[in-house]
């Protein structure tokens, strides 16, 4: 089992990194030929950075759209961030000060994740409009995340796992050594689902996270009169008077 | 219960088979979201363009034999040319933030008019052909093949989007359905399945110079008539010049301004502003149209070709400034795209753009909106008004979608909201705002934009106007509003037609420069 998980995580990590890189490369390659920021928009690149930061941290547009949806989504993502930070302790030795300090917050994060996900899933069923647009994969994605969070919390509160052994396993992987992993049910479920998430990520709507930064309606400054903006394929039309 | 043996009475004469006259949906409690009515707009579609119309602008005349493969090929091409399309196809999470934001959905309840569902018509095909998940597990991720039935859905529902961008304001990733509608129409055109109304107009612009097909001599006549009318009304010799070499300003305005009501009232107003400020100006018979329907069909080459007429006219007439009249999508094209397309603005490097930059006066914004020009003059004290002449009007302002969400005026973000309102306040005493969620960047489209201003779509247009009509009803009933000012030719035409269905007089709508025209002093 140790070797199976080691192989799985190496494979999942490669797929995740390569898959995301390939998608970002693709997005970077495709030009945005026209200025299409959704206005009112900032007129400078500093202003654009601020707009993107507000979107990233506060989900500004979503806040304007729907308070319930915003609350569920924001709570889930904040929870996810806290849980992610907490998990850094499995990959760092010695553990960074901030990560050590925020460990209890990580547990709160797990609970927030579950609450947010439950709200999002409930909404998919309860609101007719959202039910209409939901695909099977939308439901499965929520189920996957919910199971990851639940199995993680189960290990914290119900079935304790030898976390030090888990940490040795992952630090070992980082040094290309395969060390023993505790053969606990919840841990096996938890790690398998995380690997599945890593494998799915680059090919799914989970790519929405970096998508924001490539979205021309959000990342372009509103300065079309002052600065000429042209894609290479469009500039080739310039040689003719038309 | 009826006696089955009774001789059936002949049925009452059926009502005239003339197309059922569309009726306006009932106004609802303000801000209510309708229940889904699947398929309720499935029958709404514009006329298909015929061979002559299609071929005149370089598209196949009728649906081509191998339309499926060519459509997929075109989609692949567009995915490589437009980052918006590529990212928007990938990034949507079906969160539903946009589901209650589209005026056509709010007015019709058809779920395919929810922006995300409209996008899914294309995204499902994108997944099937361009993503691993969609190739392997189509059912799971909602991927589907482009069938003839789905293609017809594209045609119907990509002509139930006015490209107003309201959904993009609320999307957490800024996904703009307008970009997808444009791509959808571009693909449809490329396989010979175009829309009659829009493509016929594009042909007219190239052939005659404007969307309405008004030839030069007719235009000259109309303008002379205007001069006489204004002289009679005011006693002042206000000129409406055409093709004047060496004028300071070239005014490019939607051709509806030349004769349609209430549009012409604004044109009269522009002329009075130039007259009062002593600025020499001219219209151009070559560029007698600010509108650019190339944008509506998402076709860059058409967009550029139509914009080139403006550059050519400006170079030929030797003007120092280019000013755009009251037209929403035209201002988007002028403000956001002209510099990119043909180098009207700063930074162009091709010979014609350089020549133009040498010619245009760098002290002014190029291009400039007529409202920017008028507001500058007001601030400099160069215009005087008798505000009380507008006292019979209680005015509200309808932000036009393309001005509000796709352009700017002045130096600061949001100038497109402030400047028209500032002008209204400078020329009139009674001004009222509509409900906050229906103005500024959250404004509702009039329901006729994006190339949908055609009679066969009347039912759609009436339903699409519903959210605006609800907000308008509020200020009419509560504050006695009797004039809704707007700065878009399509808004004006659409509201003139639709207002009566909601029990208003068509004269309720008019232009900002119509108000300027009423109050301006010409001595």
XYZ file of C-alpha atoms in Angstrom, chain A residues 23 26-43 55 61-62 64-66 69 123-124 128-130 132-138 140 203-205 207-208 211-212 214-219 222-230 233-234 237-238 240-242, chain B residues 33 36 79-83 86-88 90-97 99 101 105 111-112 114 116 126 139-141 165 168-174 179 300 304 308 331-332 335-337 339-340 342-343 346 348-350 352 365 367 372 404-408 413-414 416-417 441:
136
model
C -4.108 25.149 -19.474
C -3.044 27.847 -23.561
C -4.853 30.805 -21.987
C -1.700 32.873 -22.190
C -1.212 31.998 -25.853
C -4.655 33.082 -26.990
C -4.721 36.846 -27.527
C -7.491 39.197 -26.422
C -7.939 41.258 -29.595
C -10.347 43.868 -28.237
C -10.638 45.965 -25.106
C -13.581 44.529 -23.227
C -13.297 45.375 -19.522
C -16.683 45.418 -17.857
C -17.039 49.091 -16.972
C -16.800 51.081 -14.840
C -13.286 49.697 -14.754
C -9.979 50.954 -13.356
C -7.938 53.001 -15.821
C -12.413 39.638 -6.533
C -18.915 40.494 -8.094
C -20.549 37.496 -6.483
C -23.300 41.984 -5.746
C -25.055 39.062 -7.398
C -26.505 37.027 -4.559
C -24.554 32.217 -2.793
C -28.823 25.419 -3.225
C -28.249 23.142 -6.217
C -35.138 25.550 -9.416
C -32.890 27.694 -11.600
C -29.712 26.212 -10.186
C -31.744 23.278 -14.066
C -28.137 24.234 -14.814
C -26.454 21.571 -12.653
C -24.732 18.658 -14.395
C -23.919 15.335 -12.710
C -20.304 16.441 -12.402
C -21.369 19.567 -10.499
C -20.064 14.894 -7.834
C -9.588 19.093 -16.609
C -12.536 20.484 -14.737
C -14.306 23.645 -13.773
C -9.775 25.775 -13.117
C -12.069 28.712 -12.388
C -9.461 31.735 -14.772
C -10.233 34.996 -13.027
C -7.076 35.629 -17.451
C -10.556 37.067 -17.814
C -10.332 40.099 -20.154
C -13.431 41.680 -18.637
C -11.612 41.876 -15.314
C -7.904 42.114 -16.094
C -10.002 50.888 -19.256
C -7.707 53.035 -21.430
C -8.559 52.322 -25.069
C -8.369 55.949 -26.218
C -4.978 56.532 -24.664
C -3.241 53.279 -25.597
C -3.624 51.248 -28.713
C -4.353 47.630 -27.976
C -3.911 45.146 -30.783
C -3.435 38.535 -35.859
C -5.431 41.740 -35.970
C -4.937 43.687 -41.182
C -3.376 47.138 -40.771
C -4.372 47.407 -46.115
C -6.568 50.439 -46.176
C -9.494 48.001 -46.308
C -37.814 36.277 -10.235
C -38.934 28.465 -15.066
C -10.984 29.655 -29.446
C -7.515 30.413 -30.759
C -8.279 34.064 -31.557
C -10.315 35.205 -28.565
C -9.031 34.631 -25.053
C -11.438 30.218 -24.441
C -11.378 31.264 -20.775
C -15.142 31.673 -20.544
C -13.362 26.750 -19.259
C -14.019 28.821 -16.168
C -17.771 28.626 -15.499
C -18.704 26.658 -12.361
C -22.478 26.816 -12.805
C -22.769 28.834 -9.608
C -25.922 30.482 -10.854
C -25.014 34.074 -9.961
C -29.383 33.133 -13.567
C -29.827 38.820 -14.182
C -35.076 35.596 -18.696
C -34.482 28.786 -18.712
C -32.357 28.938 -21.868
C -30.484 32.391 -18.187
C -25.304 30.330 -17.983
C -17.002 22.815 -26.661
C -23.092 12.666 -19.977
C -21.240 13.266 -16.754
C -20.020 16.755 -17.631
C -23.266 42.450 -20.536
C -20.845 39.914 -16.714
C -21.201 42.486 -13.930
C -22.280 39.765 -11.512
C -20.157 36.821 -12.648
C -17.347 36.058 -10.185
C -15.023 35.431 -13.179
C -16.394 38.195 -15.339
C -18.673 37.302 -26.136
C -13.775 41.388 -36.580
C -13.067 46.920 -38.831
C -12.650 52.310 -41.599
C -20.126 54.510 -28.545
C -18.790 51.177 -27.371
C -14.613 54.392 -27.472
C -13.359 50.862 -26.914
C -12.574 49.571 -30.397
C -8.292 52.805 -31.732
C -7.669 49.071 -31.951
C -8.345 51.704 -37.253
C -6.141 53.838 -35.031
C -3.373 57.435 -29.608
C -1.416 53.717 -33.954
C 1.629 52.854 -36.072
C 0.291 52.190 -39.570
C -3.071 56.033 -42.090
C -10.193 63.153 -26.490
C -13.074 60.091 -30.298
C -18.511 64.923 -23.196
C -22.873 51.801 -19.042
C -20.953 48.526 -19.120
C -18.642 48.765 -22.102
C -17.404 52.343 -22.313
C -16.606 55.474 -20.405
C -14.448 55.528 -14.187
C -18.216 56.013 -14.047
C -20.557 57.542 -18.432
C -23.135 57.728 -15.629
C -23.776 49.382 -14.356
